[in-house]
PDB file of C-alpha atoms and ligand atoms in Angstrom:
ATOM      1  CA  MET A1237     -18.452  -0.913  24.798  1.00  0.00           C
ATOM      2  CA  PRO A1238     -20.168  -0.436  21.415  1.00  0.00           C
ATOM      3  CA  GLU A1239     -18.966  -2.772  18.682  1.00  0.00           C
ATOM      4  CA  LEU A1240     -16.394  -1.282  16.293  1.00  0.00           C
ATOM      5  CA  PRO A1241     -17.414  -1.153  12.644  1.00  0.00           C
ATOM      6  CA  ARG A1242     -15.728  -3.891  10.654  1.00  0.00           C
ATOM      7  CA  LEU A1243     -13.315  -2.994   7.808  1.00  0.00           C
ATOM      8  CA  VAL A1244     -11.938  -5.758   5.583  1.00  0.00           C
ATOM      9  CA  ILE A1245      -8.638  -4.996   3.839  1.00  0.00           C
ATOM     10  CA  ALA A1246      -8.575  -6.598   0.391  1.00  0.00           C
ATOM     11  CA  THR A1247      -5.087  -7.972   0.673  1.00  0.00           C
ATOM     12  CA  ARG A1248      -3.180 -11.120   1.539  1.00  0.00           C
ATOM     13  CA  ASN A1249      -0.103  -9.010   2.379  1.00  0.00           C
ATOM     14  CA  SER A1250       0.019  -9.173   6.182  1.00  0.00           C
ATOM     15  CA  HIS A1251       2.483  -6.210   6.237  1.00  0.00           C
ATOM     16  CA  LYS A1252      -0.109  -3.957   4.580  1.00  0.00           C
ATOM     17  CA  THR A1253      -2.813  -5.133   7.021  1.00  0.00           C
ATOM     18  CA  GLU A1254      -0.563  -4.527   9.974  1.00  0.00           C
ATOM     19  CA  GLU A1255       0.384  -1.025   8.795  1.00  0.00           C
ATOM     20  CA  ILE A1256      -3.239  -0.117   8.193  1.00  0.00           C
ATOM     21  CA  ARG A1257      -4.228  -1.579  11.626  1.00  0.00           C
ATOM     22  CA  HIS A1258      -1.405   0.439  13.240  1.00  0.00           C
ATOM     23  CA  ILE A1259      -2.605   3.696  11.571  1.00  0.00           C
ATOM     24  CA  LEU A1260      -6.363   3.233  12.081  1.00  0.00           C
ATOM     25  CA  GLY A1261      -5.863   2.367  15.714  1.00  0.00           C
ATOM     26  CA  SER A1262      -9.124   1.645  17.476  1.00  0.00           C
ATOM     27  CA  ARG A1263     -11.593   3.054  14.941  1.00  0.00           C
ATOM     28  CA  PHE A1264     -12.312  -0.204  13.156  1.00  0.00           C
ATOM     29  CA  GLU A1265     -12.089  -3.926  13.654  1.00  0.00           C
ATOM     30  CA  ILE A1266      -9.568  -4.648  10.925  1.00  0.00           C
ATOM     31  CA  LEU A1267      -9.630  -7.995   9.093  1.00  0.00           C
ATOM     32  CA  ASP A1268      -8.222  -8.991   5.719  1.00  0.00           C
ATOM     33  CA  VAL A1269      -9.046 -11.579   3.103  1.00  0.00           C
ATOM     34  CA  THR A1270      -7.057 -14.289   4.851  1.00  0.00           C
ATOM     35  CA  ASP A1271      -9.813 -14.265   7.514  1.00  0.00           C
ATOM     36  CA  PHE A1272     -12.306 -15.443   4.847  1.00  0.00           C
ATOM     37  CA  PRO A1273     -11.874 -18.818   3.176  1.00  0.00           C
ATOM     38  CA  ASN A1274     -13.065 -19.311  -0.411  1.00  0.00           C
ATOM     39  CA  LEU A1275     -12.708 -15.729  -1.579  1.00  0.00           C
ATOM     40  CA  PRO A1276     -11.726 -15.470  -5.273  1.00  0.00           C
ATOM     41  CA  GLU A1277      -8.138 -14.577  -6.228  1.00  0.00           C
ATOM     42  CA  ILE A1278      -8.336 -11.106  -7.867  1.00  0.00           C
ATOM     43  CA  GLN A1279      -6.139 -10.639 -10.904  1.00  0.00           C
ATOM     44  CA  GLU A1280      -4.463  -7.217 -10.936  1.00  0.00           C
ATOM     45  CA  THR A1281      -4.774  -6.576 -14.694  1.00  0.00           C
ATOM     46  CA  GLY A1282      -5.050  -2.822 -14.445  1.00  0.00           C
ATOM     47  CA  THR A1283      -2.358  -0.370 -15.651  1.00  0.00           C
ATOM     48  CA  THR A1284      -2.870   2.171 -12.903  1.00  0.00           C
ATOM     49  CA  PHE A1285      -2.989   1.932  -9.124  1.00  0.00           C
ATOM     50  CA  LEU A1286      -6.601   3.129  -9.210  1.00  0.00           C
ATOM     51  CA  GLU A1287      -7.677   0.415 -11.696  1.00  0.00           C
ATOM     52  CA  ASN A1288      -5.980  -2.274  -9.615  1.00  0.00           C
ATOM     53  CA  ALA A1289      -7.377  -0.979  -6.278  1.00  0.00           C
ATOM     54  CA  ARG A1290     -10.854  -0.926  -7.850  1.00  0.00           C
ATOM     55  CA  LEU A1291     -10.527  -4.502  -9.122  1.00  0.00           C
ATOM     56  CA  LYS A1292      -9.524  -5.655  -5.597  1.00  0.00           C
ATOM     57  CA  ALA A1293     -12.123  -3.607  -3.675  1.00  0.00           C
ATOM     58  CA  LEU A1294     -15.064  -4.398  -5.935  1.00  0.00           C
ATOM     59  CA  GLY A1295     -14.072  -8.008  -6.507  1.00  0.00           C
ATOM     60  CA  ILE A1296     -13.893  -8.730  -2.769  1.00  0.00           C
ATOM     61  CA  SER A1297     -16.805  -6.622  -1.662  1.00  0.00           C
ATOM     62  CA  ARG A1298     -19.173  -8.587  -3.894  1.00  0.00           C
ATOM     63  CA  HIS A1299     -18.529 -11.618  -1.693  1.00  0.00           C
ATOM     64  CA  ILE A1300     -18.559 -10.217   1.889  1.00  0.00           C
ATOM     65  CA  ASP A1301     -20.784  -7.892   3.855  1.00  0.00           C
ATOM     66  CA  GLY A1302     -19.696  -4.536   5.105  1.00  0.00           C
ATOM     67  CA  LEU A1303     -16.882  -2.185   4.173  1.00  0.00           C
ATOM     68  CA  VAL A1304     -13.943  -3.274   2.082  1.00  0.00           C
ATOM     69  CA  LEU A1305     -10.765  -1.234   1.605  1.00  0.00           C
ATOM     70  CA  ALA A1306      -8.272  -2.110  -1.099  1.00  0.00           C
ATOM     71  CA  ASP A1307      -4.741  -0.688  -1.320  1.00  0.00           C
ATOM     72  CA  ASP A1308      -2.711  -0.653  -4.502  1.00  0.00           C
ATOM     73  CA  SER A1309       0.691   0.830  -4.158  1.00  0.00           C
ATOM     74  CA  GLY A1310       4.187   0.837  -5.563  1.00  0.00           C
ATOM     75  CA  LEU A1311       7.441   2.541  -6.227  1.00  0.00           C
ATOM     76  CA  GLU A1312       8.069   5.039  -9.056  1.00  0.00           C
ATOM     77  CA  VAL A1313      11.772   5.693  -9.883  1.00  0.00           C
ATOM     78  CA  ASP A1314      12.472   8.713 -12.084  1.00  0.00           C
ATOM     79  CA  ALA A1315      15.712   7.347 -13.592  1.00  0.00           C
ATOM     80  CA  LEU A1316      13.775   4.211 -14.652  1.00  0.00           C
ATOM     81  CA  GLY A1317      11.004   6.195 -16.324  1.00  0.00           C
ATOM     82  CA  GLY A1318       8.581   5.570 -13.482  1.00  0.00           C
ATOM     83  CA  ALA A1319       9.245   1.822 -13.228  1.00  0.00           C
ATOM     84  CA  PRO A1320       8.503  -0.430 -11.428  1.00  0.00           C
ATOM     85  CA  GLY A1321       5.203   1.390 -10.810  1.00  0.00           C
ATOM     86  CA  VAL A1322       2.155  -0.917 -10.836  1.00  0.00           C
ATOM     87  CA  TRP A1323       4.499  -3.826 -11.407  1.00  0.00           C
ATOM     88  CA  SER A1324       6.418  -3.183  -8.167  1.00  0.00           C
ATOM     89  CA  SER A1325       5.587  -6.542  -6.608  1.00  0.00           C
ATOM     90  CA  SER A1326       6.995  -8.620  -9.521  1.00  0.00           C
ATOM     91  CA  PHE A1327       9.904  -6.379 -10.651  1.00  0.00           C
ATOM     92  CA  GLY A1328      12.483  -9.001  -9.812  1.00  0.00           C
ATOM     93  CA  GLY A1329      10.664 -11.712 -11.891  1.00  0.00           C
ATOM     94  CA  GLU A1330       8.714 -13.444  -9.113  1.00  0.00           C
ATOM     95  CA  GLU A1331       5.479 -12.063  -7.691  1.00  0.00           C
ATOM     96  CA  GLY A1332       5.907 -10.872  -4.086  1.00  0.00           C
ATOM     97  CA  ASN A1333       9.645 -11.773  -3.860  1.00  0.00           C
ATOM     98  CA  HIS A1334      10.946  -8.622  -2.099  1.00  0.00           C
ATOM     99  CA  ALA A1335      14.599  -9.812  -2.073  1.00  0.00           C
ATOM    100  CA  LYS A1336      14.593 -10.272  -5.901  1.00  0.00           C
ATOM    101  CA  ASN A1337      12.785  -6.994  -6.394  1.00  0.00           C
ATOM    102  CA  ASN A1338      15.360  -5.106  -4.324  1.00  0.00           C
ATOM    103  CA  GLN A1339      18.224  -6.876  -6.075  1.00  0.00           C
ATOM    104  CA  ARG A1340      16.952  -5.787  -9.489  1.00  0.00           C
ATOM    105  CA  LEU A1341      16.494  -2.218  -8.250  1.00  0.00           C
ATOM    106  CA  ILE A1342      20.078  -2.055  -6.859  1.00  0.00           C
ATOM    107  CA  THR A1343      21.440  -3.444 -10.161  1.00  0.00           C
ATOM    108  CA  GLU A1344      19.423  -1.073 -12.355  1.00  0.00           C
ATOM    109  CA  MET A1345      20.294   1.923 -10.177  1.00  0.00           C
ATOM    110  CA  ALA A1346      24.054   1.060  -9.850  1.00  0.00           C
ATOM    111  CA  ASP A1347      25.291   3.670 -12.331  1.00  0.00           C
ATOM    112  CA  GLN A1348      22.603   6.306 -11.723  1.00  0.00           C
ATOM    113  CA  ASP A1349      23.249   9.603 -10.057  1.00  0.00           C
ATOM    114  CA  GLN A1350      19.633  10.766 -10.417  1.00  0.00           C
ATOM    115  CA  ARG A1351      18.045   8.758  -7.543  1.00  0.00           C
ATOM    116  CA  SER A1352      14.724  10.455  -6.878  1.00  0.00           C
ATOM    117  CA  ALA A1353      11.720   8.204  -6.375  1.00  0.00           C
ATOM    118  CA  ARG A1354       8.309   8.114  -4.652  1.00  0.00           C
ATOM    119  CA  PHE A1355       5.958   5.600  -3.200  1.00  0.00           C
ATOM    120  CA  LEU A1356       2.324   5.959  -4.339  1.00  0.00           C
ATOM    121  CA  CYS A1357      -0.773   4.511  -2.747  1.00  0.00           C
ATOM    122  CA  THR A1358      -4.361   4.441  -3.873  1.00  0.00           C
ATOM    123  CA  LEU A1359      -7.140   3.147  -1.630  1.00  0.00           C
ATOM    124  CA  VAL A1360     -10.632   2.273  -2.859  1.00  0.00           C
ATOM    125  CA  LEU A1361     -13.447   1.917  -0.347  1.00  0.00           C
ATOM    126  CA  ALA A1362     -16.344  -0.304  -1.441  1.00  0.00           C
ATOM    127  CA  LYS A1363     -19.478  -1.922  -0.140  1.00  0.00           C
ATOM    128  CA  ASN A1364     -21.694  -4.534  -1.849  1.00  0.00           C
ATOM    129  CA  GLY A1365     -19.628  -4.416  -5.037  1.00  0.00           C
ATOM    130  CA  MET A1366     -19.947  -0.637  -5.390  1.00  0.00           C
ATOM    131  CA  GLU A1367     -17.242   1.985  -4.956  1.00  0.00           C
ATOM    132  CA  ILE A1368     -17.884   4.533  -2.189  1.00  0.00           C
ATOM    133  CA  ALA A1369     -14.723   6.648  -2.527  1.00  0.00           C
ATOM    134  CA  ASN A1370     -11.008   6.610  -3.360  1.00  0.00           C
ATOM    135  CA  TYR A1371      -7.965   8.190  -1.679  1.00  0.00           C
ATOM    136  CA  HIS A1372      -4.375   8.854  -2.620  1.00  0.00           C
ATOM    137  CA  GLY A1373      -1.118   9.304  -0.875  1.00  0.00           C
ATOM    138  CA  LYS A1374       2.594   9.687  -1.762  1.00  0.00           C
ATOM    139  CA  ILE A1375       6.002  10.038  -0.181  1.00  0.00           C
ATOM    140  CA  GLU A1376       8.960  11.465  -1.982  1.00  0.00           C
ATOM    141  CA  GLY A1377      12.542  10.265  -1.424  1.00  0.00           C
ATOM    142  CA  GLU A1378      15.517   8.669  -3.035  1.00  0.00           C
ATOM    143  CA  ILE A1379      16.900   5.241  -3.631  1.00  0.00           C
ATOM    144  CA  SER A1380      19.870   4.385  -1.432  1.00  0.00           C
ATOM    145  CA  ARG A1381      22.900   2.495  -2.810  1.00  0.00           C
ATOM    146  CA  GLN A1382      22.902  -0.131  -0.071  1.00  0.00           C
ATOM    147  CA  PRO A1383      19.870  -1.787   1.635  1.00  0.00           C
ATOM    148  CA  SER A1384      19.590  -0.924   5.294  1.00  0.00           C
ATOM    149  CA  GLY A1385      17.181  -1.738   8.101  1.00  0.00           C
ATOM    150  CA  ASN A1386      14.873  -4.543   9.131  1.00  0.00           C
ATOM    151  CA  GLY A1387      11.560  -2.825   9.494  1.00  0.00           C
ATOM    152  CA  GLY A1388       8.693  -2.563   6.991  1.00  0.00           C
ATOM    153  CA  PHE A1389       8.575  -4.645   3.823  1.00  0.00           C
ATOM    154  CA  GLY A1390       9.218  -4.477   0.112  1.00  0.00           C
ATOM    155  CA  TYR A1391      11.522  -1.681  -1.038  1.00  0.00           C
ATOM    156  CA  ASP A1392      11.672  -0.053   2.484  1.00  0.00           C
ATOM    157  CA  PRO A1393      15.324  -0.956   2.932  1.00  0.00           C
ATOM    158  CA  LEU A1394      16.248   1.005  -0.206  1.00  0.00           C
ATOM    159  CA  PHE A1395      14.034   4.056   0.200  1.00  0.00           C
ATOM    160  CA  ILE A1396      15.183   7.221   2.065  1.00  0.00           C
ATOM    161  CA  PRO A1397      12.377   9.698   2.593  1.00  0.00           C
ATOM    162  CA  THR A1398      13.146  13.340   1.753  1.00  0.00           C
ATOM    163  CA  GLY A1399      14.383  15.104   4.846  1.00  0.00           C
ATOM    164  CA  TYR A1400      15.759  11.906   6.439  1.00  0.00           C
ATOM    165  CA  SER A1401      19.122  10.166   6.245  1.00  0.00           C
ATOM    166  CA  GLN A1402      17.890   6.671   7.011  1.00  0.00           C
ATOM    167  CA  THR A1403      15.758   4.270   4.991  1.00  0.00           C
ATOM    168  CA  LEU A1404      12.071   3.560   5.830  1.00  0.00           C
ATOM    169  CA  ALA A1405      13.214   0.157   7.080  1.00  0.00           C
ATOM    170  CA  ASP A1406      15.627   1.860   9.538  1.00  0.00           C
ATOM    171  CA  LEU A1407      13.075   4.463  10.648  1.00  0.00           C
ATOM    172  CA  GLY A1408      10.653   1.787  11.819  1.00  0.00           C
ATOM    173  CA  PRO A1409       6.840   1.523  12.119  1.00  0.00           C
ATOM    174  CA  SER A1410       6.069   4.482  14.299  1.00  0.00           C
ATOM    175  CA  ILE A1411       7.752   6.974  11.902  1.00  0.00           C
ATOM    176  CA  LYS A1412       6.622   5.110   8.758  1.00  0.00           C
ATOM    177  CA  SER A1413       3.036   5.195  10.003  1.00  0.00           C
ATOM    178  CA  HIS A1414       3.087   8.999   9.971  1.00  0.00           C
ATOM    179  CA  LEU A1415       5.100   9.567   6.826  1.00  0.00           C
ATOM    180  CA  SER A1416       4.188   6.933   4.316  1.00  0.00           C
ATOM    181  CA  HIS A1417       2.147   7.018   1.106  1.00  0.00           C
ATOM    182  CA  ARG A1418      -0.226   4.518   2.797  1.00  0.00           C
ATOM    183  CA  ALA A1419      -0.464   6.644   5.968  1.00  0.00           C
ATOM    184  CA  LYS A1420      -1.391   9.727   3.907  1.00  0.00           C
ATOM    185  CA  ALA A1421      -4.043   7.915   1.918  1.00  0.00           C
ATOM    186  CA  ILE A1422      -5.495   6.460   5.134  1.00  0.00           C
ATOM    187  CA  GLN A1423      -5.513   9.906   6.753  1.00  0.00           C
ATOM    188  CA  SER A1424      -7.691  11.118   3.875  1.00  0.00           C
ATOM    189  CA  PHE A1425      -9.977   8.163   4.453  1.00  0.00           C
ATOM    190  CA  VAL A1426     -10.193   8.960   8.202  1.00  0.00           C
ATOM    191  CA  LEU A1427     -10.938  12.596   7.523  1.00  0.00           C
ATOM    192  CA  ASN A1428     -13.673  11.582   5.089  1.00  0.00           C
ATOM    193  CA  VAL A1429     -15.223   9.259   7.622  1.00  0.00           C
ATOM    194  CA  SER A1430     -14.933  11.752  10.479  1.00  0.00           C
ATOM    195  CA  SER A1431     -16.416  14.629   8.472  1.00  0.00           C
ATOM    196  CA  GLY A1432     -19.658  12.725   8.147  1.00  0.00           C
ATOM    197  CA  ASP A1433     -19.447  12.925   4.333  1.00  0.00           C
ATOM    198  CA  LEU A1434     -19.779   9.134   4.083  1.00  0.00           C
ATOM    199  CA  VAL A1435     -23.396   8.462   5.128  1.00  0.00           C
ATOM    200  CA  ASN A1436     -24.901   5.007   5.558  1.00  0.00           C
ATOM    201  CA  LEU A1437     -21.585   3.223   6.027  1.00  0.00           C
TER     202      LEU A1437
HETATM  203  P1  LIG B2621       0.425  -4.481  -4.661  1.00  0.00           P
HETATM  204  O1  LIG B2621       0.219  -5.444  -3.494  1.00  0.00           O
HETATM  205  O2  LIG B2621       0.068  -4.988  -5.944  1.00  0.00           O
HETATM  206  O3  LIG B2621      -0.164  -3.176  -4.275  1.00  0.00           O
HETATM  207  O4  LIG B2621       1.977  -4.294  -4.693  1.00  0.00           O
HETATM  208  C1  LIG B2621       2.655  -3.477  -3.892  1.00  0.00           C
HETATM  209  C2  LIG B2621       4.171  -3.615  -4.088  1.00  0.00           C
HETATM  210  O5  LIG B2621       4.714  -2.313  -4.061  1.00  0.00           O
HETATM  211  C3  LIG B2621       4.744  -4.370  -2.936  1.00  0.00           C
HETATM  212  O6  LIG B2621       4.885  -5.710  -3.169  1.00  0.00           O
HETATM  213  C4  LIG B2621       6.127  -3.681  -2.732  1.00  0.00           C
HETATM  214  O7  LIG B2621       7.019  -4.233  -3.649  1.00  0.00           O
HETATM  215  C5  LIG B2621       5.807  -2.254  -3.152  1.00  0.00           C
HETATM  216  N1  LIG B2621       5.331  -1.431  -1.999  1.00  0.00           N
HETATM  217  C6  LIG B2621       4.100  -0.913  -1.759  1.00  0.00           C
HETATM  218  N2  LIG B2621       4.051  -0.262  -0.654  1.00  0.00           N
HETATM  219  C7  LIG B2621       5.309  -0.389  -0.067  1.00  0.00           C
HETATM  220  C8  LIG B2621       5.841   0.049   1.155  1.00  0.00           C
HETATM  221  O8  LIG B2621       5.181   0.668   2.034  1.00  0.00           O
HETATM  222  N3  LIG B2621       7.079  -0.242   1.343  1.00  0.00           N
HETATM  223  C9  LIG B2621       7.867  -0.923   0.455  1.00  0.00           C
HETATM  224  N4  LIG B2621       7.401  -1.389  -0.672  1.00  0.00           N
HETATM  225  C10 LIG B2621       6.098  -1.134  -0.926  1.00  0.00           C
END
């Protein structure tokens, strides 16, 4: 069997890596930065998903060979003026603490009837410290009043996609991997790779 091309995901979030692995199936050998000791910690100082995805993709691809794909993603809630947005992972006051993030979202949305929201994802593909392409995906939905479900990560227990009556955490990985912001951005990446537009990968 020919060797699969290697794709390194510029994240330490194992949930993101698993979702990307699930969606990309057998096209790539998927690793992430936890497979490489001594990589620098990239500070996400951008104010947009694209800026942060670029910082991660370029910052990591300067240090390892081959293709690097960075995901920056988050939740935009209309009643909160688009918050938490690029600050989704520290909304509750502690970076990466999903329980605190969800608790703050429940509290801030308690008296809101307008509950529309969306997840956004930007991917940046890079090699040798240079950007090759970027891809975008989103999923519309609403914020539920109660958390529900054990699947996924982050705000999944509070997000009901449009057209569904359950949260992403209830719907589980096989449905999420078709519907999600990340799935849509990855589908654009796959189309781009399959179309032959990306030469010399
Ligand atoms: P990032 O690692 O800086 O891109 O932060 C992403 C944050 O957005 C995560 O920590 C979650 O809070 C939220 N987020 C992004 N994608 C998802 C998802 O698929 N489900 C639930 N929360 C997500």
